[in-house]
Coordinates of C-alpha atoms in Angstrom, one line a residue:
M1 CA -76.2 -27.5 -16.3
E2 CA -74.2 -24.9 -13.2
K3 CA -74.5 -28.0 -11.2
E4 CA -72.5 -29.9 -13.6
R5 CA -69.7 -27.2 -13.9
I6 CA -69.6 -26.7 -10.4
E7 CA -68.7 -30.4 -10.0
E8 CA -66.3 -30.3 -13.0
L9 CA -63.9 -27.7 -11.4
E10 CA -64.2 -29.5 -8.0
R11 CA -62.8 -33.0 -9.8
K12 CA -59.9 -30.5 -11.4
I13 CA -58.9 -28.8 -8.1
S14 CA -59.0 -32.1 -6.9
S15 CA -56.7 -33.6 -9.3
L16 CA -54.8 -30.5 -9.1
E17 CA -54.4 -31.5 -5.5
E18 CA -53.3 -35.1 -5.7
D19 CA -50.2 -33.6 -8.6
V20 CA -49.2 -30.9 -6.1
A21 CA -48.8 -33.8 -3.0
R22 CA -46.7 -36.1 -5.5
L23 CA -44.8 -33.1 -6.3
K24 CA -43.9 -32.2 -2.9
S25 CA -43.1 -36.0 -1.9
L26 CA -41.1 -36.4 -5.1
V27 CA -38.8 -33.1 -3.7
Y28 CA -38.2 -34.1 -0.1
E29 CA -37.4 -37.8 -1.6
T30 CA -34.6 -35.8 -3.8
N31 CA -33.6 -33.3 -0.9
S32 CA -33.3 -36.3 1.4
P33 CA -31.2 -39.6 2.3
R34 CA -32.2 -42.7 1.0
S35 CA -32.6 -44.6 4.3
K36 CA -35.3 -45.1 6.9
T37 CA -35.2 -41.6 8.5
V38 CA -37.3 -40.4 5.7
H39 CA -40.0 -42.2 7.3
A40 CA -38.6 -41.4 10.8
P41 CA -40.7 -39.3 13.2
P42 CA -40.1 -35.7 13.4
K43 CA -37.9 -35.2 16.6
Q44 CA -35.8 -38.2 15.3
R45 CA -35.5 -35.9 11.9
E46 CA -34.6 -33.4 13.4
E47 CA -31.9 -35.1 15.7
T48 CA -30.2 -36.8 12.4
T49 CA -30.1 -33.8 10.5
K50 CA -27.8 -32.3 13.9
R51 CA -25.6 -35.3 13.4
P52 CA -24.1 -34.5 10.0
A53 CA -23.2 -31.0 11.3
Q54 CA -21.2 -32.9 14.5
T55 CA -19.5 -35.2 12.3
G56 CA -18.5 -32.1 10.0
A57 CA -17.1 -30.5 13.3
K58 CA -15.6 -33.6 14.7
S59 CA -13.4 -33.8 11.0
S60 CA -13.0 -30.1 10.9
Q61 CA -11.0 -30.3 14.1
A62 CA -9.3 -34.0 13.1
I63 CA -7.7 -32.5 9.9
E64 CA -5.9 -29.6 12.3
E65 CA -2.8 -32.2 12.7
P66 CA 0.3 -31.3 15.0
V67 CA 3.3 -29.9 13.4
D68 CA 5.6 -32.6 12.5
W69 CA 8.8 -30.5 14.1
E70 CA 11.1 -33.4 13.1
K71 CA 9.8 -33.4 9.5
V72 CA 10.8 -29.5 9.9
L73 CA 14.1 -29.7 11.6
F74 CA 15.7 -32.6 10.0
Q75 CA 14.2 -32.7 6.5
T76 CA 13.8 -28.9 5.5
W77 CA 16.2 -27.1 7.9
L78 CA 18.9 -29.3 8.7
P79 CA 20.3 -29.4 4.9
R80 CA 19.9 -26.3 3.9
I81 CA 22.2 -25.0 7.3
F82 CA 24.5 -27.5 6.7
I83 CA 25.0 -27.3 2.9
F84 CA 27.1 -23.7 3.9
V85 CA 29.1 -25.9 6.3
F86 CA 30.1 -27.4 4.0
I87 CA 30.8 -25.4 1.3
I88 CA 33.5 -23.5 4.2
G89 CA 34.6 -26.7 4.5
V90 CA 35.6 -27.2 1.7
L91 CA 36.9 -23.6 1.3
W92 CA 39.6 -24.3 3.8
G93 CA 40.4 -27.8 2.9
F94 CA 41.7 -26.3 -0.7
K95 CA 43.5 -23.3 1.4
A96 CA 45.2 -26.0 3.6
A97 CA 46.2 -28.3 0.9
S98 CA 47.5 -25.3 -0.8
D99 CA 49.5 -24.7 2.1
Y100 CA 51.3 -27.7 2.9
G101 CA 52.1 -28.7 -1.2
L102 CA 49.4 -30.9 -1.5
M103 CA 48.1 -29.6 -4.4
N104 CA 48.9 -27.2 -7.0
E105 CA 46.6 -24.4 -8.5
K106 CA 44.6 -26.4 -11.5
A107 CA 44.2 -29.5 -9.7
K108 CA 42.4 -27.5 -7.4
V109 CA 40.2 -25.7 -9.7
V110 CA 39.5 -28.9 -11.7
L111 CA 38.7 -30.7 -8.0
G112 CA 36.4 -27.2 -7.3
F113 CA 34.4 -28.0 -11.0
F114 CA 34.6 -31.6 -10.0
V115 CA 32.6 -31.4 -6.5
S116 CA 30.3 -29.0 -8.0
I117 CA 29.1 -31.4 -10.8
G118 CA 29.2 -34.3 -7.9
F119 CA 26.3 -31.9 -5.9
A120 CA 24.5 -31.2 -9.0
V121 CA 24.2 -35.3 -10.0
T122 CA 24.0 -36.4 -6.0
G123 CA 20.8 -33.8 -6.0
H124 CA 19.0 -35.0 -9.2
F125 CA 19.3 -38.6 -8.0
Q126 CA 17.8 -37.3 -4.2
I127 CA 15.2 -35.3 -6.1
K128 CA 14.4 -38.1 -8.0
K129 CA 14.2 -40.4 -5.3
G130 CA 11.3 -38.2 -3.4
R131 CA 14.5 -36.3 -1.0
L132 CA 13.3 -32.9 -2.4
V133 CA 14.8 -30.5 -0.3
L134 CA 17.8 -32.3 0.1
G135 CA 18.2 -32.6 -3.6
R136 CA 17.5 -29.1 -4.1
V137 CA 19.7 -27.6 -1.6
L138 CA 23.0 -29.8 -2.8
V139 CA 21.5 -28.4 -6.8
G140 CA 21.6 -25.1 -5.1
G141 CA 25.2 -25.7 -4.0
A142 CA 26.9 -26.6 -6.9
I143 CA 26.0 -23.0 -8.3
P144 CA 28.1 -21.1 -5.4
I145 CA 30.9 -23.8 -5.7
L146 CA 31.3 -23.3 -9.8
M147 CA 31.3 -19.6 -9.1
L148 CA 33.5 -19.5 -6.5
T149 CA 35.9 -21.9 -8.4
T150 CA 35.4 -19.6 -11.4
F151 CA 36.6 -16.7 -9.3
A152 CA 39.7 -19.0 -8.1
M153 CA 40.7 -19.8 -11.0
H154 CA 40.4 -15.7 -12.6
S155 CA 41.2 -13.5 -9.8
L156 CA 43.5 -15.8 -8.0
Y157 CA 45.6 -18.0 -9.7
H158 CA 45.4 -16.1 -13.0
L159 CA 44.9 -19.4 -15.1
A160 CA 41.7 -16.9 -17.1
G161 CA 41.1 -14.0 -18.8
P162 CA 38.1 -11.9 -17.4
T163 CA 35.9 -12.2 -20.6
F164 CA 36.3 -16.0 -20.4
A165 CA 35.6 -16.2 -16.4
F166 CA 32.2 -13.5 -17.2
I167 CA 31.0 -16.1 -20.4
L168 CA 31.9 -18.9 -17.3
N169 CA 29.7 -17.5 -14.6
A170 CA 27.3 -16.3 -16.7
S171 CA 27.2 -19.4 -18.0
W172 CA 26.1 -20.7 -14.3
I173 CA 23.5 -18.2 -14.1
I174 CA 21.8 -19.6 -17.0
L175 CA 22.3 -22.8 -15.7
G176 CA 20.9 -22.3 -12.4
I177 CA 17.5 -20.3 -14.1
I178 CA 16.9 -23.5 -15.8
A179 CA 17.7 -25.8 -12.7
T180 CA 15.1 -23.6 -11.0
V181 CA 12.5 -24.1 -13.7
F182 CA 13.1 -27.9 -14.2
Y183 CA 13.5 -28.0 -10.5
R184 CA 10.2 -26.0 -9.5
S185 CA 12.5 -24.9 -6.5
Q186 CA 12.8 -20.8 -6.0
A187 CA 15.3 -21.7 -3.3
L188 CA 17.5 -22.9 -6.8
G189 CA 16.0 -19.4 -8.0
I190 CA 17.2 -17.2 -5.0
I191 CA 20.8 -18.7 -4.6
S192 CA 21.4 -18.1 -9.0
A193 CA 20.2 -14.8 -8.7
V194 CA 22.4 -13.6 -5.6
G195 CA 25.2 -14.9 -7.3
G196 CA 24.4 -14.0 -10.4
V197 CA 25.0 -10.0 -9.4
L198 CA 28.0 -10.5 -7.8
V199 CA 29.6 -12.2 -11.4
P200 CA 30.5 -8.5 -12.3
F201 CA 32.3 -7.9 -8.7
L202 CA 34.2 -11.0 -8.7
I203 CA 35.8 -9.9 -12.8
E204 CA 38.7 -8.3 -12.3
S205 CA 39.1 -6.0 -16.0
N206 CA 41.2 -2.7 -16.3
S207 CA 38.9 -1.1 -18.3
P208 CA 35.4 -2.0 -16.8
N209 CA 32.3 -0.8 -19.0
A210 CA 29.7 0.8 -17.7
L211 CA 27.4 0.3 -20.1
V212 CA 28.1 -3.8 -20.5
F213 CA 27.5 -4.1 -16.1
I214 CA 24.2 -2.0 -16.2
G215 CA 23.4 -4.0 -19.3
Y216 CA 23.9 -7.1 -17.4
E217 CA 22.8 -6.3 -14.4
M218 CA 19.4 -5.4 -16.0
L219 CA 19.2 -8.5 -18.7
L220 CA 19.4 -10.5 -15.2
Y221 CA 16.8 -8.6 -13.5
I222 CA 14.3 -9.5 -16.5
A223 CA 14.9 -12.6 -16.8
F224 CA 14.8 -13.6 -13.1
L225 CA 11.8 -11.3 -12.8
Y226 CA 10.2 -13.9 -15.6
V227 CA 11.0 -16.8 -14.4
A228 CA 9.3 -15.0 -11.1
I229 CA 6.6 -14.4 -12.5
K230 CA 6.4 -17.7 -14.5
Q231 CA 6.4 -20.0 -11.9
K232 CA 4.6 -17.9 -8.8
Y233 CA 7.5 -17.2 -6.4
S234 CA 6.4 -14.0 -5.0
I235 CA 9.9 -14.2 -2.7
L236 CA 11.9 -14.2 -5.7
Y237 CA 10.0 -11.4 -7.2
V238 CA 11.0 -9.2 -4.4
L239 CA 14.6 -9.8 -3.6
S240 CA 15.3 -9.6 -7.9
A241 CA 13.8 -5.7 -7.6
V242 CA 16.0 -5.2 -4.5
L243 CA 18.9 -6.8 -5.8
L244 CA 19.3 -4.6 -8.5
N245 CA 19.0 -1.5 -7.2
L246 CA 21.5 -2.0 -4.1
T247 CA 23.5 -3.5 -7.1
L248 CA 23.3 -0.5 -8.8
L249 CA 23.3 1.6 -5.5
I250 CA 26.8 0.4 -5.1
Y251 CA 28.1 0.6 -8.2
Y252 CA 27.1 4.1 -8.4
S253 CA 29.0 4.7 -4.6
F254 CA 32.1 3.4 -6.4
V255 CA 31.6 5.5 -9.5
G256 CA 30.3 8.4 -9.0
D257 CA 29.4 10.5 -11.5
N258 CA 31.5 9.3 -14.7
G259 CA 28.8 10.1 -17.5
V260 CA 27.0 6.9 -15.5
K261 CA 23.9 8.6 -14.2
E262 CA 21.9 8.9 -17.6
L263 CA 22.2 4.5 -17.7
L264 CA 21.4 4.2 -14.1
G265 CA 18.3 6.1 -14.6
M266 CA 17.3 4.3 -17.5
A267 CA 17.8 1.2 -16.0
I268 CA 15.7 2.3 -12.8
L269 CA 13.5 3.5 -15.0
I270 CA 13.1 -0.1 -17.0
Q271 CA 12.8 -1.4 -14.0
H272 CA 9.7 0.1 -13.1
L273 CA 8.0 -0.2 -16.0
C274 CA 8.6 -3.3 -15.9
L275 CA 6.8 -4.0 -12.6
I276 CA 4.0 -1.8 -14.3
S277 CA 3.9 -4.5 -16.8
S278 CA 3.3 -7.4 -14.8
F279 CA 0.8 -6.2 -12.6
F280 CA -1.1 -5.0 -15.2
L281 CA -0.4 -7.9 -17.4
S282 CA -0.9 -10.1 -14.1
Q283 CA -4.9 -12.6 -14.9
S284 CA -5.4 -12.2 -10.6
V285 CA -4.4 -9.3 -8.2
L286 CA -1.1 -10.5 -6.1
Q287 CA -0.5 -8.5 -3.0
V288 CA 3.2 -8.8 -3.1
Y289 CA 3.1 -7.4 -7.1
A290 CA 1.1 -4.1 -5.7
F291 CA 3.2 -3.2 -2.7
T292 CA 5.8 -4.0 -4.2
L293 CA 5.3 -1.5 -7.2
L294 CA 4.1 1.2 -4.5
S295 CA 7.9 0.9 -3.1
S296 CA 9.0 0.9 -6.5
L297 CA 7.8 4.3 -6.9
A298 CA 9.0 6.1 -4.2
V299 CA 12.4 4.7 -5.0
T300 CA 12.2 5.6 -8.6
Y301 CA 11.3 9.6 -7.1
G302 CA 14.9 8.9 -4.8
W303 CA 16.8 7.9 -8.3
L304 CA 15.2 10.2 -10.8
L305 CA 16.3 13.3 -7.6
A306 CA 20.1 11.3 -7.8
V307 CA 20.9 11.0 -11.2
F308 CA 18.7 13.3 -13.2
D309 CA 18.4 17.9 -12.9
D310 CA 15.1 19.0 -12.4
G311 CA 14.2 19.5 -16.0
T312 CA 14.0 15.4 -16.7
T313 CA 13.0 14.7 -13.7
T314 CA 10.0 17.0 -14.0
M315 CA 9.1 15.3 -17.6
V316 CA 10.0 11.6 -16.2
L317 CA 7.2 11.9 -13.1
L318 CA 4.8 13.7 -15.6
A319 CA 5.1 11.0 -18.0
L320 CA 4.5 8.0 -15.2
V321 CA 1.4 10.7 -14.5
I322 CA 0.1 10.1 -17.6
I323 CA 0.5 6.5 -17.9
Y324 CA -0.7 5.6 -14.3
A325 CA -4.1 7.4 -15.6
V326 CA -4.0 5.4 -18.1
G327 CA -3.4 2.3 -16.2
V328 CA -6.1 3.3 -14.0
Y329 CA -8.6 3.5 -17.1
A330 CA -7.9 0.4 -18.5
V331 CA -8.3 -1.3 -15.6
R332 CA -11.6 -0.1 -14.1
S333 CA -13.5 -3.2 -14.8
S334 CA -11.1 -4.3 -12.2
K335 CA -12.4 -3.1 -8.8
E336 CA -9.1 -4.7 -7.3
K337 CA -6.6 -3.6 -9.8
F338 CA -8.6 -0.3 -9.9
E339 CA -8.2 1.4 -6.4
F340 CA -4.3 0.4 -6.6
F341 CA -3.4 2.1 -9.9
I342 CA -5.6 5.0 -8.1
T343 CA -3.2 4.4 -5.5
Y344 CA -0.1 5.3 -7.7
L345 CA -1.6 7.8 -9.6
I346 CA -1.9 9.6 -6.3
V347 CA 1.6 9.4 -5.2
A348 CA 2.8 10.0 -8.6
V349 CA 1.1 13.4 -8.6
A350 CA 2.3 14.3 -5.4
F351 CA 5.3 13.5 -6.0
F352 CA 5.1 15.6 -9.2
I353 CA 3.8 18.6 -7.4
H354 CA 6.7 18.5 -5.1
Q355 CA 9.2 18.6 -8.0
L356 CA 7.2 21.5 -10.1
V357 CA 6.1 23.3 -7.3
D358 CA 8.5 25.1 -4.1
L359 CA 6.6 23.4 -1.3
R360 CA 5.7 26.9 0.1
E361 CA 3.8 28.0 -3.2
G362 CA 2.1 24.7 -3.6
V363 CA 1.0 23.3 -0.6
I364 CA -2.8 24.4 -1.3
L365 CA -2.4 21.7 -4.4
Y366 CA -1.1 19.6 -1.6
V367 CA -4.7 19.9 0.1
I368 CA -6.9 19.7 -3.1
Q369 CA -5.0 16.5 -3.5
G370 CA -5.7 15.0 0.2
L371 CA -9.5 16.4 -0.4
A372 CA -9.6 14.3 -4.0
V373 CA -8.2 11.0 -2.3
Y374 CA -10.6 11.0 0.5
Y375 CA -12.8 11.4 -2.3
I376 CA -12.3 8.2 -3.8
A377 CA -11.7 6.5 -0.6
K378 CA -14.8 6.8 0.8
T379 CA -16.6 6.1 -3.2
Y380 CA -14.5 3.1 -3.2
K381 CA -14.3 2.4 0.6
N382 CA -10.6 1.1 0.5
L383 CA -9.0 2.2 3.9
L384 CA -5.6 2.6 2.1
H385 CA -6.5 5.5 0.2
Q386 CA -8.2 7.0 3.2
L387 CA -4.7 6.8 4.8
F388 CA -3.3 8.0 1.6
S389 CA -5.8 11.2 2.1
Y390 CA -5.3 11.7 5.7
T391 CA -1.6 12.0 5.8
I392 CA -1.4 14.0 2.4
Y393 CA -4.6 16.6 4.2
I394 CA -3.5 16.6 7.7
L395 CA 0.5 17.5 7.0
S396 CA -0.4 20.2 3.7
A397 CA -2.7 21.6 6.3
T398 CA -0.5 21.3 9.5
Y399 CA 2.0 23.2 7.4
I400 CA -0.7 26.4 6.4
L401 CA -1.8 26.6 10.2
V402 CA 1.5 27.2 11.6
T403 CA 2.3 29.4 9.0
P404 CA 2.0 33.4 10.9
I405 CA 0.2 36.1 8.6
E406 CA 1.7 38.8 8.4
Q407 CA -0.3 40.6 5.6
V408 CA -3.8 40.7 5.2
L409 CA -3.8 40.4 1.7
S410 CA -0.8 37.3 1.1
L411 CA -0.3 33.8 0.3
P412 CA -0.9 32.4 3.5
T413 CA -4.5 34.4 4.2
L414 CA -5.3 32.8 0.5
N415 CA -4.1 29.1 2.0
W416 CA -5.6 29.7 5.2
L417 CA -8.8 30.4 3.0
V418 CA -8.2 27.3 1.3
V419 CA -8.1 25.3 4.1
L420 CA -11.2 26.3 5.7
A421 CA -13.1 26.2 2.8
S422 CA -11.5 22.6 2.3
I423 CA -13.3 21.9 5.9
L424 CA -16.4 22.4 5.0
V425 CA -15.7 20.3 1.9
F426 CA -14.3 17.4 4.1
I427 CA -17.6 17.5 6.2
W428 CA -20.2 17.7 2.5
I429 CA -17.9 14.5 1.7
S430 CA -18.3 12.7 4.6
I431 CA -22.2 13.2 5.1
Q432 CA -22.9 12.5 1.3
K433 CA -20.2 8.7 1.6
T434 CA -21.8 7.6 5.4
E435 CA -24.8 5.9 6.8
Q436 CA -27.2 8.0 8.1
D437 CA -26.7 7.6 11.6
E438 CA -23.2 9.1 11.1
H439 CA -24.6 12.3 9.6
D440 CA -25.0 14.2 12.9
T441 CA -21.4 13.6 14.0
F442 CA -19.7 14.7 10.8
K443 CA -21.3 17.7 11.7
I444 CA -20.7 18.4 15.0
G445 CA -17.2 17.6 14.8
G446 CA -16.5 19.6 11.8
S447 CA -18.6 22.5 12.4
I448 CA -16.6 22.7 15.5
V449 CA -13.1 22.3 14.1
F450 CA -14.1 24.6 11.3
S451 CA -15.3 27.5 14.2
I452 CA -12.2 27.4 16.0
L453 CA -9.9 27.4 12.9
S454 CA -12.4 30.4 11.8
L455 CA -11.4 32.2 15.3
I456 CA -7.4 31.5 14.8
F457 CA -7.8 33.1 11.4
A458 CA -10.3 36.2 12.0
T459 CA -7.4 37.0 14.7
E460 CA -4.8 36.4 12.9
V461 CA -5.8 38.5 10.0
T462 CA -7.0 41.0 12.4
A463 CA -4.0 41.2 14.4
A464 CA -2.2 42.0 11.0
G465 CA -4.3 44.5 9.2
T466 CA -3.7 46.5 12.5
N467 CA -0.5 46.4 14.3
H468 CA 0.3 49.5 13.1
L469 CA -2.4 50.9 15.8
S470 CA -1.8 51.7 19.3
A471 CA -3.5 48.6 22.1
N472 CA -6.9 49.6 22.5
P473 CA -7.6 50.5 19.0
Q474 CA -6.1 46.7 18.3
T475 CA -8.3 45.2 21.2
L476 CA -11.7 47.0 20.1
I477 CA -11.3 45.6 16.6
M478 CA -10.4 42.3 17.8
T479 CA -13.3 42.1 20.1
A480 CA -16.1 43.3 17.3
V481 CA -14.5 40.9 14.6
W482 CA -15.3 37.9 17.4
L483 CA -19.0 39.7 18.2
G484 CA -19.5 39.5 14.4
L485 CA -18.1 35.7 14.3
S486 CA -20.6 35.1 16.4
I487 CA -23.6 37.0 15.5
A488 CA -22.8 35.1 12.1
A489 CA -23.3 31.8 13.5
F490 CA -25.7 32.0 14.8
V491 CA -27.4 33.6 11.7
I492 CA -26.9 30.8 10.0
G493 CA -27.7 28.6 12.5
S494 CA -31.3 30.2 12.8
L495 CA -32.0 30.1 8.8
K496 CA -30.6 26.8 7.7
T497 CA -32.0 25.0 10.9
F498 CA -28.7 24.1 11.8
K499 CA -28.1 23.6 15.8
T500 CA -24.6 22.9 15.9
A501 CA -24.0 26.6 14.5
T502 CA -26.3 28.3 16.8
Y503 CA -24.7 26.8 19.4
I504 CA -20.9 27.4 18.2
G505 CA -22.2 31.2 17.6
V506 CA -23.2 31.0 21.9
G507 CA -19.6 29.5 22.2
I508 CA -18.3 32.0 20.8
L509 CA -20.2 35.0 22.7
F510 CA -19.0 33.2 25.8
L511 CA -15.2 33.3 24.6
T512 CA -15.9 37.1 23.7
L513 CA -16.9 38.4 27.4
F514 CA -14.0 35.8 28.9
K515 CA -11.5 37.4 26.2
L516 CA -13.2 41.0 27.9
V517 CA -13.2 40.0 31.3
L518 CA -9.4 37.8 31.3
Y519 CA -7.9 40.1 28.9
D520 CA -9.3 43.6 27.6
L521 CA -9.9 45.4 31.0
P522 CA -6.8 46.7 31.4
F523 CA -6.6 48.3 27.7
I524 CA -9.7 50.0 27.2
P525 CA -11.3 53.2 29.2
M526 CA -14.2 53.1 31.5
A527 CA -16.5 54.4 28.4
I528 CA -15.6 52.3 26.2
R529 CA -15.4 49.3 28.5
A530 CA -19.2 50.0 29.5
L531 CA -20.2 50.3 25.3
L532 CA -18.4 47.3 24.8
F533 CA -20.4 45.7 28.0
I534 CA -23.8 46.8 27.1
V535 CA -23.7 45.7 23.3
L536 CA -22.4 42.3 24.6
G537 CA -25.3 42.2 27.0
A538 CA -27.9 43.0 24.1
I539 CA -26.4 40.7 22.0
G540 CA -26.8 38.2 24.9
L541 CA -30.3 39.1 25.4
I542 CA -31.6 39.1 21.5
I543 CA -30.3 35.9 21.6
S544 CA -31.8 34.2 24.2
R545 CA -35.4 36.2 22.9
L546 CA -34.8 34.5 19.3
F547 CA -34.5 30.8 21.2
Y548 CA -37.6 31.6 23.1
K549 CA -39.2 32.5 19.8
K550 CA -38.2 29.8 17.6
K551 CA -39.7 27.6 20.3

């Protein structure tokens, strides 16, 4: 009975081995090309497996074709350059015809419209025949010719009033937007955008309306921003924002403070909100959207300072801080958007702090902000945030460190204490957020910086507290403070098994000795000099003895 069971198990095992062998052969046939190389010897198989890699390398090299400079120069840039030459020639031709009496003003206007229509029609047929660059350049050239003709008709020849001329120019811009979308040409959009912002400057009016001007420029910007987003035209996206700011700046420089400040501020805020919305709603994170918004935030703050009072500017900045805080929460699932919105929030908070408090009184807030940004940067491993944190922290800490301490109980003393505490927090964050092999670097480097600054702080505070005393007591107290720091550092190093603190304590002890020898000796009487050297020597011996005890 037992023998039969063993034989049955052996049969099952052999059957399973056959099934496994079949499966192996099927897998090999599936993954291998159906050719004779399947049954080739191992060496031949190795050679055949190496061949595709070599052919792939050759094919990748073959893909890198040389630049067709003839196409770049003659098909791309030649028409773009000479369309402007042609337009200048047309203008000079009109001028010459007028000078010689060959053409009156109405004829020149009619001819200008016909030339622009001819450009548009010719360009359309060139695009249909596949000559895309040439065709788009011709269609694009029709827009400025239409605008220049309208300008001449209105301003030079007085054949049309300002309202009719404005309607005509606005119509040409609308045609330019339609052509941009229809022909999928960013160049057409750029030409139309530049021409569009110039339209109000080309219209002469006896009673210019600020609301109409700013409203027109704002609507024009929104239209081109929409086109840029829909067609993914990055240059048009940036250029439309730049043109709006330049146009409003030129207008503000001419008009000044004639009741237009609030309108200008509202226009700039609407633009910034449009940029926030476009970046927030975009499906993918586009770098050009992100950095345009960051630049707009700085420019918007400059406009706020120029056109609003302090109270309004503070309230607007607070609203922007809230908007960006909500944005940080809303995009928390998208790592890239989250990091960018954190950056915007940091910058907005910095502007808000700057607006809210005086630099001397609020510099502590910048130190704290720098630490918070550093923590975020290390958490999400974002280089841009790290650069922001270093900039904010170093500038604010430097301002504190160069401000003299004139009284012991004063704001500069508090600022110094915050900086010293922040260095310890900085070291802790670095240790928590970095690899194990980098911990000693942060410990040693941070401890050295902390010790040097502690020594400077103690010296300044002691000098401020003893400025009413004579030279001898001042020197003695200063030496005692230095010795106290040395002992404190050594004790901390011993209790926490932190060798760096021990070495720093010894270093301060030697600095105290050098100070006594090189600076204090002429000011100290012999008896006190002897006492100081005895105390200093005793401390050194005790520390040395403790080193032996530790070992």
